[in-house]
Amino acid sequence: MNLTYYGHSCFSVDIKGTKLLFDPFITPNELASKVIDVDTVAADYILVSHGHADHIADCVRIAGRTGAKVICSWEIYEWLGKQGISNVHPMNTGGKWNFGDFTVKVVVAQHSSGLPDGSYGGNPFGFIVYTEDANFYYSGDTALTLDMQLIPAWADLNFAVLPIGDNFTMDVADAVVAAQMVKVKQVIGVHYDTFGFIKINHEEAKKAFADAGCTLHLLEIGEVVEYELRIGQ
């Protein structure tokens, strides 16, 4: 298993050749568009945590080009249909589905969700992804919530992908608590530095996690990490 970071909260996980792309936001992201050609990004599945533009902006473009199946809320499913995207699997909070090479469980995220046209995007999601090699949790955009205490009952996690930028989501301190609640020692930070509202101090963030006995990975855009080498427990 390896993970490729595309900036903001967009990343891809390769599971034995099956590529899961999360929250595609590349072309409007000035930090990412200088480095990543969106039309070369591969995807077999696209998982969308919620409808905000900084998580769905390139979904239609990539899904249309690749034919990837989009996993999202019912409301986003309906919106994508209006954009001509029909290969979509709608889910909702608490639901679980086996897609073959991996299984997804949708969990609570405390946030909001509006689509680019102003329509309602349904519940915001977090995802637990189960695979033969590793299980991981992507919280989506969220505040710290006591619902996270349930996650270890559903999965023995190897790592988590958590927002750390504050203002719109958890800050670093809350993300440290979230890591403790979901019982991981390895965290990939997302949703930081893209805009002025969410700038962070990298060294202070890493130290906060280290002081709690965790490792925070802040990846460069385009960086690929292999689970066994860099983020394994």
mmCIF file of C-alpha atoms in Angstrom:
data_model
loop_
_atom_site.group_PDB
_atom_site.id
_atom_site.type_symbol
_atom_site.label_atom_id
_atom_site.label_comp_id
_atom_site.label_asym_id
_atom_site.label_seq_id
_atom_site.Cartn_x
_atom_site.Cartn_y
_atom_site.Cartn_z
ATOM 1 C CA MET A 1 0.000 0.000 0.000
ATOM 2 C CA ASN A 2 1.238 3.492 -0.772
ATOM 3 C CA LEU A 3 -0.185 6.971 -0.355
ATOM 4 C CA THR A 4 0.281 9.958 -2.674
ATOM 5 C CA TYR A 5 -0.427 13.465 -1.389
ATOM 6 C CA TYR A 6 -1.950 15.955 -3.834
ATOM 7 C CA GLY A 7 -2.270 18.918 -1.487
ATOM 8 C CA HIS A 8 -4.928 20.252 0.909
ATOM 9 C CA SER A 9 -7.067 17.186 1.768
ATOM 10 C CA CYS A 10 -6.564 15.373 -1.532
ATOM 11 C CA PHE A 11 -4.621 12.122 -1.472
ATOM 12 C CA SER A 12 -4.627 8.747 -3.169
ATOM 13 C CA VAL A 13 -4.113 5.314 -1.645
ATOM 14 C CA ASP A 14 -3.025 2.421 -3.857
ATOM 15 C CA ILE A 15 -4.372 -0.904 -2.586
ATOM 16 C CA LYS A 16 -2.800 -3.697 -4.638
ATOM 17 C CA GLY A 17 -3.219 -1.668 -7.812
ATOM 18 C CA THR A 18 -6.670 -0.299 -6.963
ATOM 19 C CA LYS A 19 -6.434 3.467 -6.603
ATOM 20 C CA LEU A 20 -8.649 5.298 -4.112
ATOM 21 C CA LEU A 21 -8.628 9.076 -4.570
ATOM 22 C CA PHE A 22 -9.962 11.230 -1.738
ATOM 23 C CA ASP A 23 -11.492 14.716 -1.977
ATOM 24 C CA PRO A 24 -10.078 15.860 -5.342
ATOM 25 C CA PHE A 25 -9.118 19.533 -5.193
ATOM 26 C CA ILE A 26 -6.131 20.237 -7.436
ATOM 27 C CA THR A 27 -6.778 22.725 -10.251
ATOM 28 C CA PRO A 28 -8.095 25.563 -8.019
ATOM 29 C CA ASN A 29 -5.320 24.959 -5.476
ATOM 30 C CA GLU A 30 -2.398 27.153 -6.526
ATOM 31 C CA LEU A 31 -0.007 25.104 -4.402
ATOM 32 C CA ALA A 32 -1.012 21.864 -6.129
ATOM 33 C CA SER A 33 -1.690 22.952 -9.712
ATOM 34 C CA LYS A 34 1.955 24.038 -10.110
ATOM 35 C CA VAL A 35 3.095 20.512 -9.290
ATOM 36 C CA ILE A 36 0.282 18.139 -10.314
ATOM 37 C CA ASP A 37 -1.327 17.667 -13.742
ATOM 38 C CA VAL A 38 -4.891 16.789 -12.800
ATOM 39 C CA ASP A 39 -5.393 14.952 -16.086
ATOM 40 C CA THR A 40 -2.731 12.399 -15.150
ATOM 41 C CA VAL A 41 -4.190 11.579 -11.725
ATOM 42 C CA ALA A 42 -5.359 7.965 -11.681
ATOM 43 C CA ALA A 43 -8.472 6.786 -9.852
ATOM 44 C CA ASP A 44 -10.570 3.643 -9.689
ATOM 45 C CA TYR A 45 -12.664 5.061 -6.848
ATOM 46 C CA ILE A 46 -13.174 8.628 -5.662
ATOM 47 C CA LEU A 47 -14.260 9.108 -2.045
ATOM 48 C CA VAL A 48 -15.835 12.489 -1.335
ATOM 49 C CA SER A 49 -16.191 13.456 2.325
ATOM 50 C CA HIS A 50 -18.500 16.434 1.694
ATOM 51 C CA GLY A 51 -19.618 18.914 -0.927
ATOM 52 C CA HIS A 52 -17.414 21.963 -0.340
ATOM 53 C CA ALA A 53 -15.477 23.087 -3.400
ATOM 54 C CA ASP A 54 -12.107 22.478 -1.741
ATOM 55 C CA HIS A 55 -12.992 18.767 -1.595
ATOM 56 C CA ILE A 56 -14.984 18.178 -4.783
ATOM 57 C CA ALA A 57 -13.727 20.702 -7.342
ATOM 58 C CA ASP A 58 -12.078 18.142 -9.646
ATOM 59 C CA CYS A 59 -14.418 15.229 -8.964
ATOM 60 C CA VAL A 60 -16.474 15.537 -12.144
ATOM 61 C CA ARG A 61 -13.390 16.065 -14.314
ATOM 62 C CA ILE A 62 -11.497 13.070 -12.924
ATOM 63 C CA ALA A 63 -14.529 10.777 -12.695
ATOM 64 C CA GLY A 64 -15.510 11.637 -16.259
ATOM 65 C CA ARG A 65 -12.010 10.886 -17.572
ATOM 66 C CA THR A 66 -11.269 7.741 -15.571
ATOM 67 C CA GLY A 67 -14.716 6.220 -15.108
ATOM 68 C CA ALA A 68 -13.959 5.915 -11.391
ATOM 69 C CA LYS A 69 -16.804 5.011 -9.053
ATOM 70 C CA VAL A 70 -17.581 7.908 -6.702
ATOM 71 C CA ILE A 71 -18.443 7.094 -3.071
ATOM 72 C CA CYS A 72 -20.344 9.952 -1.455
ATOM 73 C CA SER A 73 -23.539 11.097 0.243
ATOM 74 C CA TRP A 74 -26.957 10.658 -1.368
ATOM 75 C CA GLU A 75 -27.194 14.385 -2.011
ATOM 76 C CA ILE A 76 -23.824 14.478 -3.783
ATOM 77 C CA TYR A 77 -24.892 11.368 -5.730
ATOM 78 C CA GLU A 78 -27.920 13.300 -7.014
ATOM 79 C CA TRP A 79 -25.788 16.369 -7.828
ATOM 80 C CA LEU A 80 -23.222 14.286 -9.710
ATOM 81 C CA GLY A 81 -26.001 12.765 -11.790
ATOM 82 C CA LYS A 82 -26.911 16.248 -12.971
ATOM 83 C CA GLN A 83 -23.264 16.709 -13.999
ATOM 84 C CA GLY A 84 -23.403 13.541 -16.128
ATOM 85 C CA ILE A 85 -21.611 11.250 -13.661
ATOM 86 C CA SER A 86 -23.531 7.991 -13.194
ATOM 87 C CA ASN A 87 -20.961 5.583 -11.710
ATOM 88 C CA VAL A 88 -21.704 6.567 -8.121
ATOM 89 C CA HIS A 89 -22.266 4.624 -4.905
ATOM 90 C CA PRO A 90 -24.261 6.674 -2.359
ATOM 91 C CA MET A 91 -23.789 6.054 1.371
ATOM 92 C CA ASN A 92 -24.690 7.693 4.657
ATOM 93 C CA THR A 93 -23.409 7.881 8.213
ATOM 94 C CA GLY A 94 -23.140 4.465 9.878
ATOM 95 C CA GLY A 95 -23.265 2.552 6.598
ATOM 96 C CA LYS A 96 -20.674 -0.014 5.509
ATOM 97 C CA TRP A 97 -19.991 -1.557 2.088
ATOM 98 C CA ASN A 98 -17.556 -4.137 0.714
ATOM 99 C CA PHE A 99 -16.120 -2.975 -2.606
ATOM 100 C CA GLY A 100 -13.958 -6.070 -3.106
ATOM 101 C CA ASP A 101 -10.368 -5.003 -2.489
ATOM 102 C CA PHE A 102 -11.488 -2.784 0.385
ATOM 103 C CA THR A 103 -14.445 -2.044 2.640
ATOM 104 C CA VAL A 104 -15.661 1.409 3.656
ATOM 105 C CA LYS A 105 -17.551 2.413 6.789
ATOM 106 C CA VAL A 106 -18.944 5.948 6.937
ATOM 107 C CA VAL A 107 -18.547 7.672 10.297
ATOM 108 C CA VAL A 108 -19.520 10.991 11.826
ATOM 109 C CA ALA A 109 -17.792 14.241 10.868
ATOM 110 C CA GLN A 110 -18.841 17.470 12.576
ATOM 111 C CA HIS A 111 -18.793 20.041 9.795
ATOM 112 C CA SER A 112 -21.103 21.426 7.088
ATOM 113 C CA SER A 113 -21.641 20.429 3.470
ATOM 114 C CA GLY A 114 -22.824 22.678 0.659
ATOM 115 C CA LEU A 115 -22.232 21.985 -3.019
ATOM 116 C CA PRO A 116 -20.628 24.433 -5.482
ATOM 117 C CA ASP A 117 -24.032 25.494 -6.822
ATOM 118 C CA GLY A 118 -25.263 26.309 -3.323
ATOM 119 C CA SER A 119 -27.407 23.188 -2.920
ATOM 120 C CA TYR A 120 -27.318 20.982 0.162
ATOM 121 C CA GLY A 121 -24.545 18.379 0.196
ATOM 122 C CA GLY A 122 -25.928 16.022 2.841
ATOM 123 C CA ASN A 123 -24.084 14.861 5.929
ATOM 124 C CA PRO A 124 -20.317 15.380 5.963
ATOM 125 C CA PHE A 125 -18.466 12.059 6.198
ATOM 126 C CA GLY A 126 -15.444 10.481 7.756
ATOM 127 C CA PHE A 127 -14.294 7.135 6.348
ATOM 128 C CA ILE A 128 -12.803 4.004 7.850
ATOM 129 C CA VAL A 129 -11.138 1.994 5.080
ATOM 130 C CA TYR A 130 -10.424 -1.686 5.717
ATOM 131 C CA THR A 131 -7.911 -3.605 3.594
ATOM 132 C CA GLU A 132 -5.929 -6.836 3.917
ATOM 133 C CA ASP A 133 -2.705 -4.862 4.463
ATOM 134 C CA ALA A 134 -3.850 -2.033 6.749
ATOM 135 C CA ASN A 135 -6.867 -0.161 8.061
ATOM 136 C CA PHE A 136 -6.957 3.620 8.132
ATOM 137 C CA TYR A 137 -9.266 6.448 9.117
ATOM 138 C CA TYR A 138 -9.778 9.633 7.138
ATOM 139 C CA SER A 139 -11.810 11.987 9.290
ATOM 140 C CA GLY A 140 -12.779 14.436 6.545
ATOM 141 C CA ASP A 141 -13.249 18.019 7.677
ATOM 142 C CA THR A 142 -14.322 17.802 11.291
ATOM 143 C CA ALA A 143 -14.183 19.209 14.765
ATOM 144 C CA LEU A 144 -12.960 16.988 17.562
ATOM 145 C CA THR A 145 -15.939 14.878 18.557
ATOM 146 C CA LEU A 146 -16.558 12.207 21.171
ATOM 147 C CA ASP A 147 -17.887 9.971 18.376
ATOM 148 C CA MET A 148 -14.230 9.278 17.567
ATOM 149 C CA GLN A 149 -14.076 7.129 20.702
ATOM 150 C CA LEU A 150 -16.248 4.574 18.879
ATOM 151 C CA ILE A 151 -13.794 4.058 16.037
ATOM 152 C CA PRO A 152 -11.433 1.605 17.807
ATOM 153 C CA ALA A 153 -14.470 -0.641 18.388
ATOM 154 C CA TRP A 154 -14.935 -0.836 14.618
ATOM 155 C CA ALA A 155 -11.321 -1.059 13.446
ATOM 156 C CA ASP A 156 -7.775 -1.651 14.595
ATOM 157 C CA LEU A 157 -6.205 1.262 12.744
ATOM 158 C CA ASN A 158 -2.685 1.499 11.355
ATOM 159 C CA PHE A 159 -2.796 5.235 10.656
ATOM 160 C CA ALA A 160 -5.143 8.207 10.416
ATOM 161 C CA VAL A 161 -5.465 11.184 8.069
ATOM 162 C CA LEU A 162 -6.593 14.208 10.073
ATOM 163 C CA PRO A 163 -7.107 17.945 9.385
ATOM 164 C CA ILE A 164 -4.866 20.185 11.489
ATOM 165 C CA GLY A 165 -5.315 23.696 10.070
ATOM 166 C CA ASP A 166 -7.785 25.132 12.624
ATOM 167 C CA ASN A 167 -10.427 27.797 11.792
ATOM 168 C CA PHE A 168 -12.596 25.457 9.648
ATOM 169 C CA THR A 169 -11.611 22.162 11.337
ATOM 170 C CA MET A 170 -9.660 20.784 14.276
ATOM 171 C CA ASP A 171 -6.432 22.495 15.213
ATOM 172 C CA VAL A 172 -3.250 20.600 16.043
ATOM 173 C CA ALA A 173 -4.097 20.237 19.742
ATOM 174 C CA ASP A 174 -7.506 18.752 18.989
ATOM 175 C CA ALA A 175 -6.043 16.489 16.303
ATOM 176 C CA VAL A 176 -3.613 15.113 18.896
ATOM 177 C CA VAL A 177 -6.596 14.218 21.086
ATOM 178 C CA ALA A 178 -8.356 12.709 18.065
ATOM 179 C CA ALA A 179 -5.326 10.502 17.387
ATOM 180 C CA GLN A 180 -5.452 9.297 20.971
ATOM 181 C CA MET A 181 -9.189 8.600 20.752
ATOM 182 C CA VAL A 182 -8.838 6.502 17.591
ATOM 183 C CA LYS A 183 -5.673 4.861 18.972
ATOM 184 C CA VAL A 184 -3.108 5.597 16.295
ATOM 185 C CA LYS A 185 0.545 6.565 16.571
ATOM 186 C CA GLN A 186 0.948 7.622 12.937
ATOM 187 C CA VAL A 187 -0.948 10.621 11.535
ATOM 188 C CA ILE A 188 -0.875 12.261 8.118
ATOM 189 C CA GLY A 189 -1.858 15.908 8.452
ATOM 190 C CA VAL A 190 -4.127 17.540 5.868
ATOM 191 C CA HIS A 191 -6.193 20.710 5.412
ATOM 192 C CA TYR A 192 -3.424 23.166 6.317
ATOM 193 C CA ASP A 193 -1.428 25.967 4.623
ATOM 194 C CA THR A 194 -3.627 26.121 1.493
ATOM 195 C CA PHE A 195 -5.255 29.416 2.498
ATOM 196 C CA GLY A 196 -4.324 32.190 4.880
ATOM 197 C CA PHE A 197 -6.987 31.024 7.324
ATOM 198 C CA ILE A 198 -5.266 27.673 7.901
ATOM 199 C CA LYS A 199 -1.539 28.369 8.030
ATOM 200 C CA ILE A 200 0.344 26.366 10.659
ATOM 201 C CA ASN A 201 3.809 26.202 12.204
ATOM 202 C CA HIS A 202 5.170 22.860 11.028
ATOM 203 C CA GLU A 203 7.757 22.337 13.732
ATOM 204 C CA GLU A 204 5.357 23.228 16.531
ATOM 205 C CA ALA A 205 2.766 20.857 15.072
ATOM 206 C CA LYS A 206 5.210 17.960 14.854
ATOM 207 C CA LYS A 207 6.400 18.613 18.400
ATOM 208 C CA ALA A 208 2.842 18.591 19.756
ATOM 209 C CA PHE A 209 2.281 15.137 18.291
ATOM 210 C CA ALA A 210 5.703 13.899 19.378
ATOM 211 C CA ASP A 211 5.042 15.043 22.941
ATOM 212 C CA ALA A 212 1.939 12.844 22.901
ATOM 213 C CA GLY A 213 3.864 9.842 21.594
ATOM 214 C CA CYS A 214 2.645 10.170 17.996
ATOM 215 C CA THR A 215 4.325 10.976 14.694
ATOM 216 C CA LEU A 216 2.835 13.671 12.455
ATOM 217 C CA HIS A 217 3.710 13.361 8.760
ATOM 218 C CA LEU A 218 3.491 16.603 6.766
ATOM 219 C CA LEU A 219 3.954 15.521 3.164
ATOM 220 C CA GLU A 220 5.137 17.536 0.202
ATOM 221 C CA ILE A 221 2.656 17.838 -2.655
ATOM 222 C CA GLY A 222 3.319 14.946 -5.004
ATOM 223 C CA GLU A 223 5.159 12.940 -2.345
ATOM 224 C CA VAL A 224 4.529 9.200 -2.256
ATOM 225 C CA VAL A 225 4.964 7.237 0.969
ATOM 226 C CA GLU A 226 4.975 3.483 1.275
ATOM 227 C CA TYR A 227 3.018 2.231 4.249
ATOM 228 C CA GLU A 228 5.668 -0.279 5.321
ATOM 229 C CA LEU A 229 8.554 2.192 5.156
ATOM 230 C CA ARG A 230 7.188 5.469 6.419
ATOM 231 C CA ILE A 231 3.858 5.228 8.159
ATOM 232 C CA GLY A 232 3.701 1.703 9.498
ATOM 233 C CA GLN A 233 3.422 1.004 13.212
#
